[in-house]
Every structure is written in C-alpha cells, then in structure tokens.
Coordinates of C-alpha atoms (C1' of nucleotides) in Angstrom, one line a residue:
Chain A
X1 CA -9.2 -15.5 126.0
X2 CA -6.2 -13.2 126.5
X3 CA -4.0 -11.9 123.7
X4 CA -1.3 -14.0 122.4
X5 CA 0.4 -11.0 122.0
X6 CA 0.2 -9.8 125.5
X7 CA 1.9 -13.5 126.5
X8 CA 4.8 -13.4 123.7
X9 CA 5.0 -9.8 124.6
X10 CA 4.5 -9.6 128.9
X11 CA 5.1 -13.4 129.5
X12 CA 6.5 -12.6 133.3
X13 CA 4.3 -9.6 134.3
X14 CA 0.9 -12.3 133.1
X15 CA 2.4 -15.2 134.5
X16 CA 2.7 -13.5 138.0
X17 CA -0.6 -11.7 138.2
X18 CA -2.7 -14.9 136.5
X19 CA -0.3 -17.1 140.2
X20 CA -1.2 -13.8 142.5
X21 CA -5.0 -13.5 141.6
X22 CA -6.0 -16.5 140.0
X23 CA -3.8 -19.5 141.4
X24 CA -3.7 -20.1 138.4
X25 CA 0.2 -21.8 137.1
X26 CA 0.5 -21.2 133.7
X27 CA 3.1 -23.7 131.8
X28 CA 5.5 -21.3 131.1
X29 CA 8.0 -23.8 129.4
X30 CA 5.5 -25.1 127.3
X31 CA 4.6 -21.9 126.2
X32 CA 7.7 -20.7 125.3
X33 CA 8.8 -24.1 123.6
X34 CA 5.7 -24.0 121.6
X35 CA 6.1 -20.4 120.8
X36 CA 9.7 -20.8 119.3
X37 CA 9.3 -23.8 117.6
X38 CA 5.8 -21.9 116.0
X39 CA 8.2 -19.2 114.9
X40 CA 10.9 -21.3 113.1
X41 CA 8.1 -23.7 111.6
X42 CA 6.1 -20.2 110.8
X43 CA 8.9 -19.0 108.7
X44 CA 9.8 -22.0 107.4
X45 CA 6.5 -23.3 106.1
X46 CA 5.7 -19.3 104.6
X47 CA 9.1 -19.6 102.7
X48 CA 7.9 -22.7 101.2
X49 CA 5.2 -21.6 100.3
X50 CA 6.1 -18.3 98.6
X51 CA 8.6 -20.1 96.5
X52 CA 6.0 -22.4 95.4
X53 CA 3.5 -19.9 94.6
X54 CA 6.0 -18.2 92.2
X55 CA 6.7 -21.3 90.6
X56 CA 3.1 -21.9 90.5
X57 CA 3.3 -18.3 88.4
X58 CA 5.9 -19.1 86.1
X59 CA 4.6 -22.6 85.6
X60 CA 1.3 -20.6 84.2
X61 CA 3.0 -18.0 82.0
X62 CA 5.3 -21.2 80.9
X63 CA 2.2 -22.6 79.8
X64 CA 0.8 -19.9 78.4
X65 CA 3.2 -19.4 75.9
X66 CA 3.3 -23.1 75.0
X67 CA 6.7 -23.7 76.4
X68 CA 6.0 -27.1 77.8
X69 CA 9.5 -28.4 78.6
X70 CA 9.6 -25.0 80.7
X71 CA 7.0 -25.9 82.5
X72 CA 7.5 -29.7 83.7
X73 CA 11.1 -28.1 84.5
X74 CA 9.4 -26.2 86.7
X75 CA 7.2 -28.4 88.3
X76 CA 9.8 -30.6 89.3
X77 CA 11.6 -28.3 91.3
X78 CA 8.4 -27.7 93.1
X79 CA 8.2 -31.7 93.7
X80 CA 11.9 -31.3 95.1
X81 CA 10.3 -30.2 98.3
X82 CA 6.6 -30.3 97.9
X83 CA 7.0 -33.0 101.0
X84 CA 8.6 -31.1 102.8
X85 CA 6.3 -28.2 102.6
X86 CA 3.3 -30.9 103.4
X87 CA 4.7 -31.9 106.7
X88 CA 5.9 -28.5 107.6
X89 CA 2.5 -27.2 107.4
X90 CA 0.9 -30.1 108.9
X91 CA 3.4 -29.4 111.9
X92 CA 2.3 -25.9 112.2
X93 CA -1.4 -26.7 112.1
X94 CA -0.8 -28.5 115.1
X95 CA 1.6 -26.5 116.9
X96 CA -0.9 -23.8 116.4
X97 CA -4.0 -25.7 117.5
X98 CA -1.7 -26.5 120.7
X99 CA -1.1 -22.6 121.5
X100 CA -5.1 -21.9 120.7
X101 CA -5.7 -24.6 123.2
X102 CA -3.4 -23.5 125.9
X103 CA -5.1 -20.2 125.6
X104 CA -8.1 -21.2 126.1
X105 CA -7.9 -22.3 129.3
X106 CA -6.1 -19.6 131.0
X107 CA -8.5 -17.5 133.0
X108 CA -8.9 -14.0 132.4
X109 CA -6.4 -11.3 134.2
X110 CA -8.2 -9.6 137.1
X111 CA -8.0 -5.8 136.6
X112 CA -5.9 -3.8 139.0
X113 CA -8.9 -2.6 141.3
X114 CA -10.1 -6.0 142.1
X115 CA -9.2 -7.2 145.5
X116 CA -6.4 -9.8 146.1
X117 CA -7.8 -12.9 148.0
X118 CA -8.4 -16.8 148.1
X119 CA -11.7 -17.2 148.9
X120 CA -14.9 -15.4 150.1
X121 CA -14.1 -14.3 152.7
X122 CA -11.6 -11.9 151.4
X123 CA -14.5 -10.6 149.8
X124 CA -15.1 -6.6 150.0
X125 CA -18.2 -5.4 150.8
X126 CA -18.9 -2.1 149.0
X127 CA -22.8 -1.3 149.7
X128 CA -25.1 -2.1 152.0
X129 CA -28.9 -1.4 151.9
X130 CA -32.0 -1.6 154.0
X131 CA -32.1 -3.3 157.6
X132 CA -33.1 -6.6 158.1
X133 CA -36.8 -6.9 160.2
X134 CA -37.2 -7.6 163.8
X135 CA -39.8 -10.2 164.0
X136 CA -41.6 -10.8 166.9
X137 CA -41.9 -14.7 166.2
X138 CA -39.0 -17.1 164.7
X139 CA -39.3 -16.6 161.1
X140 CA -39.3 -19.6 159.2
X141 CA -37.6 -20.8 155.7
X142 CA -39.1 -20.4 152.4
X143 CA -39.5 -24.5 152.5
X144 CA -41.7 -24.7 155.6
X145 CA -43.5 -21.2 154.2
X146 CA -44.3 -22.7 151.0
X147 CA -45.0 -26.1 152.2
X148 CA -47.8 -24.9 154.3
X149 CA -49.3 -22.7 152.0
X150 CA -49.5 -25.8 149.4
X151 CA -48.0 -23.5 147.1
X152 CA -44.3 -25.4 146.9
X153 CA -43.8 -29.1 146.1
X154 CA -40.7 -30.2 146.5
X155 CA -41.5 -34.2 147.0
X156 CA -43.8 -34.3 143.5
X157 CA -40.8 -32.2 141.7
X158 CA -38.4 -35.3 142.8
X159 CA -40.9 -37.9 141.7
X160 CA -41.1 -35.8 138.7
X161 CA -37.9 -35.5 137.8
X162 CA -35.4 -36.0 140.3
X163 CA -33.6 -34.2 143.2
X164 CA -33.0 -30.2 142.9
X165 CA -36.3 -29.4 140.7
X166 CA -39.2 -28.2 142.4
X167 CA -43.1 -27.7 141.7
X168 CA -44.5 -24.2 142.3
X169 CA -48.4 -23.9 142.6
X170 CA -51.1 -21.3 143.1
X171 CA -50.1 -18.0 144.3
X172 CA -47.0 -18.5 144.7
X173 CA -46.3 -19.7 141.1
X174 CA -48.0 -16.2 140.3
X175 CA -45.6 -14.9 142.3
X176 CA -43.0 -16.1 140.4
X177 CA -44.6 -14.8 137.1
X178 CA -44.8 -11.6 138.3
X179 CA -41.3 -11.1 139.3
X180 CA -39.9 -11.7 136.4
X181 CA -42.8 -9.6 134.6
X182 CA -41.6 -6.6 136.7
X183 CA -38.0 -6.9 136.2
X184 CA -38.1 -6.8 132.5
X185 CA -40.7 -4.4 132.7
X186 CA -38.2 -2.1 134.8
X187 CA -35.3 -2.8 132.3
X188 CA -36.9 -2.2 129.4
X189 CA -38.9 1.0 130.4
X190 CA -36.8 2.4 132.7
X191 CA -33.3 1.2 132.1
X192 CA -33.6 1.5 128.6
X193 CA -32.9 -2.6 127.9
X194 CA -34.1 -4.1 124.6
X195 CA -36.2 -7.6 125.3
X196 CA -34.6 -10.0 124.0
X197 CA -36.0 -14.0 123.2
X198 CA -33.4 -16.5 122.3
X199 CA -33.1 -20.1 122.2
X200 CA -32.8 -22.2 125.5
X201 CA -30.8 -24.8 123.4
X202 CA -27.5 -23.7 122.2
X203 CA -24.5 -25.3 120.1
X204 CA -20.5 -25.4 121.9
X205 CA -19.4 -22.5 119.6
X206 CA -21.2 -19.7 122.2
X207 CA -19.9 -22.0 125.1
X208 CA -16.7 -21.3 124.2
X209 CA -17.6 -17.7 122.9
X210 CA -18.9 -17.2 126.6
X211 CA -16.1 -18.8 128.2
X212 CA -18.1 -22.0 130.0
X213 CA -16.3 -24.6 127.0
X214 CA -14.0 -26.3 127.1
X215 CA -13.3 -25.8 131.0
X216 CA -16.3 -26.6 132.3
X217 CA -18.5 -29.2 130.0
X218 CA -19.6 -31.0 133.3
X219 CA -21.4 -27.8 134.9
X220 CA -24.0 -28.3 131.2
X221 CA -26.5 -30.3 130.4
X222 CA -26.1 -31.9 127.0
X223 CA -28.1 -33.1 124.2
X224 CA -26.5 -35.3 122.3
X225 CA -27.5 -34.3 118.4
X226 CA -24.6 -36.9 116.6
X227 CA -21.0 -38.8 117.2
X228 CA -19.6 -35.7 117.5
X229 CA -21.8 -32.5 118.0
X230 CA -24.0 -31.7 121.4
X231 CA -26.6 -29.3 121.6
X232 CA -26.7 -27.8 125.4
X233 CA -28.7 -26.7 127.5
X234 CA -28.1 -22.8 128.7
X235 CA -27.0 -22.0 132.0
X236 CA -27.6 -18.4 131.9
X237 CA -28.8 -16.6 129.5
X238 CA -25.6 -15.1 128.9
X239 CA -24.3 -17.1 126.4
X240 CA -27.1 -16.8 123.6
X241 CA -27.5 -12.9 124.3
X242 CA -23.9 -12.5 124.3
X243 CA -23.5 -14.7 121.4
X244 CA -25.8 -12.3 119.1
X245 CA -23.0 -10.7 118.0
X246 CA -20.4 -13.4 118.3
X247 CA -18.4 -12.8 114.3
X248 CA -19.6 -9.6 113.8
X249 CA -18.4 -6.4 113.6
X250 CA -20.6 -3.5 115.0
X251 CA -20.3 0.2 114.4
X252 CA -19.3 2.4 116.8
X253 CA -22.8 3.8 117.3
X254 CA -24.2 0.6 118.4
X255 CA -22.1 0.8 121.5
X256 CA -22.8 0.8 124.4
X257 CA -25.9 -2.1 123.0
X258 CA -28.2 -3.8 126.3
X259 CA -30.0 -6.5 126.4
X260 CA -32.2 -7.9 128.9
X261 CA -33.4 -11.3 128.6
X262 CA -35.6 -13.8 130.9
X263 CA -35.0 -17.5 130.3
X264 CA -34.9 -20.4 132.4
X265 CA -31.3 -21.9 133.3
X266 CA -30.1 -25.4 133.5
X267 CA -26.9 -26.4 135.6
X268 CA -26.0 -29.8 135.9
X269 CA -24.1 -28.5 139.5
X270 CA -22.0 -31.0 139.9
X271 CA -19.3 -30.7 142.3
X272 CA -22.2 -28.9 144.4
X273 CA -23.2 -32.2 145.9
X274 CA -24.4 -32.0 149.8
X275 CA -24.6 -28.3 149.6
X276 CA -27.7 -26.1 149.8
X277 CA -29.9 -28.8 149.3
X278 CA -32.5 -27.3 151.0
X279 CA -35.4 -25.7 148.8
X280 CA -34.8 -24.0 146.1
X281 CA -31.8 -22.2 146.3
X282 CA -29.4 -24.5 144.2
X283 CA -31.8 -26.3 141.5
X284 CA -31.1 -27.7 138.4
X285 CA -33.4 -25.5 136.8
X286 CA -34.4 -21.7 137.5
X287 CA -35.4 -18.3 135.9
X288 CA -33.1 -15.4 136.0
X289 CA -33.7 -12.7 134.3
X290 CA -30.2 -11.2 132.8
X291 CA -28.7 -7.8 131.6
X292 CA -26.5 -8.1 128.9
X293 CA -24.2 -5.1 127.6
X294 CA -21.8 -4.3 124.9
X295 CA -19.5 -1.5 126.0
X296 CA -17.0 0.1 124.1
X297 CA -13.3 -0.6 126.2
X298 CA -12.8 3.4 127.3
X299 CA -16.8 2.9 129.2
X300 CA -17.1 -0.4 130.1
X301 CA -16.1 0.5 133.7
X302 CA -18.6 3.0 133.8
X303 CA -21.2 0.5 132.4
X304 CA -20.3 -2.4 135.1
X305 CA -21.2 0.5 137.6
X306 CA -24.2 1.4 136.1
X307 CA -25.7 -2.1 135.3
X308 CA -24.8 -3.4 138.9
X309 CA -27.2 -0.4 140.2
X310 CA -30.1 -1.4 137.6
X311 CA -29.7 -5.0 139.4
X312 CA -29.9 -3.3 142.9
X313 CA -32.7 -1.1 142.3
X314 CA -35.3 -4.4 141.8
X315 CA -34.4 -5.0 145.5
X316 CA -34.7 -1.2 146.5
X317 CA -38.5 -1.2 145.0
X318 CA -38.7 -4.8 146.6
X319 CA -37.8 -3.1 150.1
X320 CA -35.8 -6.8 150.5
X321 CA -32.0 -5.1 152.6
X322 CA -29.2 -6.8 150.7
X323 CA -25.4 -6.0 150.5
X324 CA -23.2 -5.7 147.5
X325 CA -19.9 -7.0 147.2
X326 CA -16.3 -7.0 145.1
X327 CA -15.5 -10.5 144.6
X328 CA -12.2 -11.1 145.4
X329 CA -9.4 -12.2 142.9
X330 CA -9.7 -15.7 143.9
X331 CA -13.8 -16.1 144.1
X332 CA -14.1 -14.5 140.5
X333 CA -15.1 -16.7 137.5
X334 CA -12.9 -18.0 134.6
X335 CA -13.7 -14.6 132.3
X336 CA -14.6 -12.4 134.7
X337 CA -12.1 -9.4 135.0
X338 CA -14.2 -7.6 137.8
X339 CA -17.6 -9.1 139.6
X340 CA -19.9 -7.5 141.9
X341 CA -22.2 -9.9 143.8
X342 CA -25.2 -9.0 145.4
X343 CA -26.4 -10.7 148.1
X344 CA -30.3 -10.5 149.5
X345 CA -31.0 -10.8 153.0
X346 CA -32.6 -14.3 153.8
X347 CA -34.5 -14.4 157.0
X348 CA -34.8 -18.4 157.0
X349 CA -31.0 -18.6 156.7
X350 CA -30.1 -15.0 159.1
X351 CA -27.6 -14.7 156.0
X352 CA -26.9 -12.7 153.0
X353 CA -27.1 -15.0 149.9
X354 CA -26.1 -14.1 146.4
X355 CA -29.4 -13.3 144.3
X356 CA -27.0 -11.7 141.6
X357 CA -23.7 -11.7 139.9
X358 CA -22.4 -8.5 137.6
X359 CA -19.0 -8.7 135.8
X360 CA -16.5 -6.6 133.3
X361 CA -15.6 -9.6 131.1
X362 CA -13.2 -6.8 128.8
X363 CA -12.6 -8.0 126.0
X364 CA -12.1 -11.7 127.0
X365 CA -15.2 -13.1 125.9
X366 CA -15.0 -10.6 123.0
X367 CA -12.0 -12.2 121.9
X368 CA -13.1 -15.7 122.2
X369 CA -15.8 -14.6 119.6
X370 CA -14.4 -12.2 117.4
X371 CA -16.8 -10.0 118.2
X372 CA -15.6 -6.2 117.1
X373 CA -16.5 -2.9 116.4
X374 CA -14.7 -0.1 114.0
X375 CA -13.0 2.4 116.3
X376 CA -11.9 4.4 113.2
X377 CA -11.4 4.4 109.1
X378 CA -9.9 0.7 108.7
X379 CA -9.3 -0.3 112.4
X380 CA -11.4 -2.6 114.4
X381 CA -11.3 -3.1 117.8
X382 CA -12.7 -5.7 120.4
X383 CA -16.0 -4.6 122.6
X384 CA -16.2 -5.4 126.0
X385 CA -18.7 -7.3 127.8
X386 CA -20.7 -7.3 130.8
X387 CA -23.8 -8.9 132.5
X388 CA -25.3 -9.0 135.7
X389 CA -28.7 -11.2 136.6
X390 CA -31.0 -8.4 137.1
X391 CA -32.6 -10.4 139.0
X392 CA -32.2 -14.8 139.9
X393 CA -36.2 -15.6 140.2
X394 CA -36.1 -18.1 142.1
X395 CA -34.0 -16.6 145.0
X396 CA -35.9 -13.3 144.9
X397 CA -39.1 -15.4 145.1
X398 CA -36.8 -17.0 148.1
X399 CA -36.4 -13.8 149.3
X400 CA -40.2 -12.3 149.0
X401 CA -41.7 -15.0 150.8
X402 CA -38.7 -15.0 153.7
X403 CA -38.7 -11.4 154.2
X404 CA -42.9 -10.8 153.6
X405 CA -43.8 -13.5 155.8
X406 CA -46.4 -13.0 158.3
X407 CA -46.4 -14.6 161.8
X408 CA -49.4 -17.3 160.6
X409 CA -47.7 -18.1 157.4
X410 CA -49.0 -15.9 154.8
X411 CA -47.3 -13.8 152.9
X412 CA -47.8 -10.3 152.0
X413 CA -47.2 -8.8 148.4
X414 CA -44.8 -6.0 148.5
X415 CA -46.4 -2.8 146.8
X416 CA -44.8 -2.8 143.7
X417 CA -46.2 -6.3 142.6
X418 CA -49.1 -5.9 142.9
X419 CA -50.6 -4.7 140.1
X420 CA -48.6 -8.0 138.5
X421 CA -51.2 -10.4 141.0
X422 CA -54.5 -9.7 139.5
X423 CA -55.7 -8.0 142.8
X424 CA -54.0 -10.5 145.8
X425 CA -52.9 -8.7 148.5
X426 CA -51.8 -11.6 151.0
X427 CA -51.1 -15.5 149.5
X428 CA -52.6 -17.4 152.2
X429 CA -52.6 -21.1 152.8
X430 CA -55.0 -22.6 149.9
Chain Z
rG1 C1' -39.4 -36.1 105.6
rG2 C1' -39.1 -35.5 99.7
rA3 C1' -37.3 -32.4 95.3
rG4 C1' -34.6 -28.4 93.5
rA5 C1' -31.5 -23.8 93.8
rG6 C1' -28.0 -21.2 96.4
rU7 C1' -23.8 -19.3 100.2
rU8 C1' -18.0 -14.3 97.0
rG9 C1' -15.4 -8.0 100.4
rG10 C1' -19.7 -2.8 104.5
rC11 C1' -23.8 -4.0 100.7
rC12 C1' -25.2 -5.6 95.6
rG13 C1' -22.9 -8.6 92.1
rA14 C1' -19.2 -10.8 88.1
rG15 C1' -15.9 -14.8 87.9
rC16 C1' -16.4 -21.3 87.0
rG17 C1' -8.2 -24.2 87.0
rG18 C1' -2.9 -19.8 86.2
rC19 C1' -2.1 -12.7 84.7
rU20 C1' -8.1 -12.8 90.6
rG21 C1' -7.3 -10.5 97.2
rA22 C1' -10.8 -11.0 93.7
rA23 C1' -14.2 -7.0 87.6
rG24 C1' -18.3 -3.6 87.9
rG25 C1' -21.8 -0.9 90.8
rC26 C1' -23.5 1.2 95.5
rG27 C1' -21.8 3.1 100.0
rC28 C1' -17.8 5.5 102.7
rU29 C1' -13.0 8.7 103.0
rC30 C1' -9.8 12.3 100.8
rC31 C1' -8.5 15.7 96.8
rC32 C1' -9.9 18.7 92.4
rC33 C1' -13.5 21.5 89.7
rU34 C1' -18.0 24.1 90.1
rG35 C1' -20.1 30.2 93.9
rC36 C1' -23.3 26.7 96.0
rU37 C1' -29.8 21.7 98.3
rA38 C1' -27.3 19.0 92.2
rA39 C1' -23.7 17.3 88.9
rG40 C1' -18.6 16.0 87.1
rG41 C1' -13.2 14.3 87.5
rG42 C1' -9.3 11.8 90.3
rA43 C1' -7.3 8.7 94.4
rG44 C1' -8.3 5.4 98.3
rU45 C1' -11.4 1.8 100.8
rA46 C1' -11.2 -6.5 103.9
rU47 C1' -9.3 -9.3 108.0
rA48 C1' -5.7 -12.1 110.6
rG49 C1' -0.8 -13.8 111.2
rG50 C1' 4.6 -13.8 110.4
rG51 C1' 9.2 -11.2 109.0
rU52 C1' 11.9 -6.5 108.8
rU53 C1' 12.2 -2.1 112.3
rU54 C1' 13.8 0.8 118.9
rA55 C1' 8.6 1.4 117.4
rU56 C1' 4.9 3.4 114.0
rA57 C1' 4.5 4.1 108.9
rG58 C1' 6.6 1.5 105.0
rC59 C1' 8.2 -2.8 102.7
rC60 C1' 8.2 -8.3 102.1
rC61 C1' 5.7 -12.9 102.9
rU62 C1' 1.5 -16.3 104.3
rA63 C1' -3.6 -17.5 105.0
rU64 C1' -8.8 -16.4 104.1
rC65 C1' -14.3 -16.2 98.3
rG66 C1' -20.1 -20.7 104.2
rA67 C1' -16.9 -24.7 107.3
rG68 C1' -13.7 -28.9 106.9
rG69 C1' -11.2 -32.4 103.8
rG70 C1' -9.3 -33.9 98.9
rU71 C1' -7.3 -33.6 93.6
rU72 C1' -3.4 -30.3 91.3
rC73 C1' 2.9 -27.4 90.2
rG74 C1' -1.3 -24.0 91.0
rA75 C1' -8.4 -23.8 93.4
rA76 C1' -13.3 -18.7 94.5
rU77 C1' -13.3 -22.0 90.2
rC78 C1' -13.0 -29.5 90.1
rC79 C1' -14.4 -33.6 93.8
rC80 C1' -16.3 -35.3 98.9
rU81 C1' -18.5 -34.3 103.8
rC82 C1' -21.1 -30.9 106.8
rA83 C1' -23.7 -26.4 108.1
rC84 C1' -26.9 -22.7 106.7
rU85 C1' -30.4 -20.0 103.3
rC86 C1' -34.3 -19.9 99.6
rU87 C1' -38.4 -22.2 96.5
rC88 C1' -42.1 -26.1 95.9
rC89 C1' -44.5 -30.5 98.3
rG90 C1' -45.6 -33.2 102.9
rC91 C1' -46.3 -32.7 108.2
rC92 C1' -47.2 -29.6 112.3
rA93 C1' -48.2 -25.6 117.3

RNA sequence: GGAGAGUUGGCCGAGCGGCUGAAGGCGCUCCCCUGCUAAGGGAGUAUAGGGUUUAUAGCCCUAUCGAGGGUUCGAAUCCCUCACUCUCCGCCA
C-alpha cells in the first residue's frame, strides 16, 4: 500500500509514474473529492467532539459538587448537537473506509532502476549462466521422460483430482524430496536462513498483508469457515512467513531477519486456462521452497542482490544454464517495486522458463501490515520486504530430468544430490 | 465438544462510569551526586490521524486499554457479538 501522504502530498508526480509503469489510471477526481470532503468532515467531526468532551468534564465536576441543575444544563447543550456529531462521524467512517479502499488497490510504484515496458518482452536480461547441452539425439519433455520411466502419472492425478495435479512415483518422487532437502539445507547452512514451518491454511488478514486480497481472491483457493470468514489456501509461502511479523514492531537488530521456508502452494490459476497445460509446469499445487527477508529501507537493495544470487547458486551446484532477468515495469506484480526472474533452461521446450521470482516489495507490504521497526529513541519506521523462491520444485525437478536425460530415457543424478538419493546414481525405467 | 478464568503501554501490573492516555514497578534515555564493577536523587519514556507552521520543534485537537457493535452528557470500567489465551474434563495423530 503506498502512503496516503505521498498521494495528498505528490498526487501528479504518483499519478504519472503509477500510468507510465503500471498502466495503471488512478481516479484522480475521486481522490481528490474524497480527500477534501475527508478534511472538512475531519475537522468538523474533531470539533464536535472536543466540545463534547469538555462538557463531558464539566458535567462531571458539576456533579461532583452536587450542582445538579448545572449539570442537566449542561447536558442539554450537548443534546443540541449530539445528532449532528453522530452523523458527522458516521460520514467520516465511511469516507475513510472509501480512501483505505482506494488505496488498496493501487499497485506499488516501480523504483527508478526498473525498466519501462509493457510486457515480457521488454524484459532486461541481466545474467546469463552455463550453456545449454548439444545432444546427439532429440531430447524429449519431462512428460514423455517421466511417463516412460513410470515415475509420473499425470492420467491417475486427473482421476484423482482433476486437471493440473499430477502423481509422482518411485525415483522420481525421491527426486523431488531431495531437491527441496538440498535447498533448505543450502539456505540454512550456508546462506545463513532460519527454517521456518507455518501453516498451509491462512486467514484474509496476511492476504491483504501480502498484497494478494482484495485484488486477486480468484487466483486462491478458499475454505469457507462461516457466512462471512474464509480460510485460504497459500499460494506461496510468502504470505505466512511474511506475515510473522505482520503488527509488530522489531528492533533494529533484528534486521536484516531471513527466512527460508518449504511448503506446498495452491493456485486456483484461473485466467491461465489453455496455457502450459502440458506436465507439470502450471499445476494447481506444487512445492517451492522460498526465501523470505526483512531488510531495513537504507539495505534492502543490497539484500534483493544478495537473495537473488542465493536463488541462482541452487542452479550453479545443479550445473542446469539459466538466465536472470529485470522484469519490466509492466510484467511486475501488484507489490513488487523491483523483480528479478530467473529462468532455467528447459531442453523439452528449447526455452528459458521462469523457475524463480525475487522482488524489493519496500515498504509496501510493510505498510499493508504495520509491520515496523524502531529506527531511533521514539521513532518507528516501516521494514522493507523481499522474497525470491529459492528454488520452484517442481520446475527444477522439470529441469533435472530435461537437462540430465540420457539418450534411452534415464536420468542421471547431478553430483550434488546425491548423497540426498540413498545411493541411486541413474533413475531408470522401473 | 463441555465447564471455568482471562486479554491494559517495551515488559510486569493497578484500575471496574467522570479529576485515567491510563497508578506503581521493571527496563530504557538524559542529568546530578558519588573517585569509581555498587548505590542514591531528579527528569523523560505509546501509536496513528488532523489542525497550526515555509518546514521541523512546539502548541491545539481527535482516536486507540484483544476486535467490532451498543448503553450514556461521559466507557479501560456496564451490555452484546466475535477472536484469542489459560486451567480442568472429553476426544485424538
């Protein structure tokens, strides 16, 4: 969420960078309408109410010293315009409510080093690593790889459940195990990440603290819990990590704090309909293993650098080429302020596809839930956020199988999992 | 699921309709005293918003004692709903 203060204060200079970068038209009239009319009501209602609280005073000391006619003299005048007070505050409840909303649904401001664009292909590539193999046969997808080796079920995962869930087996589900075993292994011992376990179930407070509610509700799965209240399914575990601290205020020495976290994710992906529907690179349900930090503002920047390596260097031990990119302003999510994608080399596809997404959030998400830490004697200020999915299991599993495959189907276990598969060397057909 | 007790500032804890934005203690900051690993004295110490101001400080005002609603001239204090915590019982991995 964006200051209030920055809009009242730097209306044009936000309105023109959120219709540059973000496409996004902010209702300036409204805005301003809502904002006067909040000030006049403001001052209005506080007058009211500072009168009556005075009276309120006198009415007790009246009392006090038995001086009853005093008193109901008193609270008559208060009655004179108690109605008036009622409606003015109901009025600025809801003018109020009406600015909090509006704010809510404005995007976070790109920062200045991000690069202007509409869509991906204005996309900057900053890094790119390793070389992608010559084979000396046509390399085949991870669908056809896994289907052979019995190992991936994608027809049982539909009877299942439904479309966009699969069934690992064997090997290959070891595979998957020990991916995600060596990533938090890396993060924690070598990257100096705190393992974190959290809930997989959360309520719309940390969606909103996180920035996916109230925009984007139809991306979740929900559990409905009564009439009004929804439990929801995480999509990352973003929002419960992030929401640890969501109300609190941390000392300055807890900064910068990282977490890394494995969970499963759940995305409802609608308005992804007809698109990768192929295997198991847009599923319903996957593992991703995520690195969460809290930065203090002056080092975030730093941190987004730092964090985005971390994610890279589980593809450098993987010896998997990939690329890294600076999403543009116009392929950045809602409360991102800077993203780095990383993109792994697929084989099966002869194309780069994202296996990780690192973002600056600022102080956006921060804000959203009030989530501070003291800067000095009596001041607090808002952290800054950032994750990155250090790795997505699922598309790194994608990516072993792809990039390890051997000409008769089997796949070879790069050198750094091993000593995660109990001794295999090679999954071969079962 | 049943029964009961709670939720107050960074922490502990008092308050149970008006003089309480909130006693007291701890912690922290500053000052004084003391020639010294200690002790004593004093002052300060929540957050957000609005107004005033070129702006900061200051000053004025408003809101906040788990959340929301209600009663009242006035609510931390009374009533209702909800959330959470604790204790005992039941059930359970």
């Amino acid at each position: 969420m964006l200051d209030v203060q920055i809009l009242r204060n730097d209306l044009e200079n936000v309105t023109t960078k959120l219709t540059e970068r973000r496409n996004f038209t902010l209702d300036i009239d409204a805005f301003v309408t809502l904002e006067s009319e909040r000030k006049t009501v403001q001052s209005d209602t506080e007058a009211l109410q500072a009168q009556r609280n005075s009276i309120s005073k006198e009415i007790g000391h009246a009392k006090k010293s038995g001086d009853e006619q005093k008193a109901s003299q008193l609270m008559a005048r208060v009655g004179e315009f108690a109605d008036r007070l009622k409606s003015n505050e109901e009025k600025l409840g809801d003018i109020q409510a009406k600015i909090y909303d509006l704010l809510s649904e404005i995007p976070n401001v790109p920062n200045d080093s991000v690069p202007i664009g509409k869509t991906e292909d204005d996309n900057v590539e900053v890094k790119k690593v390793g070389v992608p193999r010559n084979y000396d046969f046509k390399p085949q997808d991870h669908v056809d790889l896994g289907e052979k080796l019995g190992a991936l079920d994608f027809e049982r995962a539909t009877k299942i459940t439904g479309s966009r869930f699969s069934l690992m087996m064997g090997g290959v589900a070891r595979l998957h195990r020990a991916l995600a075993q060596y990533m938090l292994d890396t993060h924690t011992s070598r990257h100096g990440y705190t393992e974190v376990y959290t809930p997989y179930l959360v309520n719309a407070d940390s969606l909103f603290g996180t920035g996916q509610l109230p925009k984007f509700e139809e991306d979740l799965f929900s559990i409905p819990l009564s009439d009004d209240q929804n439990f929801y399914l995480i999509p990352t575990a973003e929002v419960p990590v992030t929401n640890i601290y969501r109300g609190e205020i941390l000392s300055i020495n807890q900064l910068p704090t990282k977490f890394v976290c494995h969970t499963p994710c759940f995305r409802s992906e609608a308005g992804s309909y007809g698109r990768d529907t192929r295997g198991m690179i847009r599923q319903h349900q996957f593992d991703k293993v995520e690195l969460v930090q809290f930065a203090h503002p002056d080092h975030s920047y730093d941190q987004l650098e730092e964090l985005t390596g971390q994610a890279e260097s589980i593809l450098i031990d993987l010896e998997i080429p990939f690329r890294t990119v600076t999403l543009c302003t116009g392929d950045m999510g809602f409360s991102s302020a800077k993203t780095y994608d990383i993109e792994v080399w697929l084989p099966g596809q002869n194309a780069y596809r994202e296996i990780s997404s690192c973002s600056n959030f600022e102080d956006f998400q921060a804000r959203r839930m009030q989530t501070r830490f003291r800067a000095g004697k009596n001041k607090t200020e808002f952290v800054h956020t950032l994750n990155g999915s250090g790795l997505a299991v699922g598309r790194t599993l994608i990516a072993v199988l792809e990039n390890y495959q051997l000409q008769d189907g089997s796949i070879e276990i790069p050198q750094v999992l091993k000593s995660y598969m109990g001794g295999v060397e090679v999954i071969e057909p079962s």
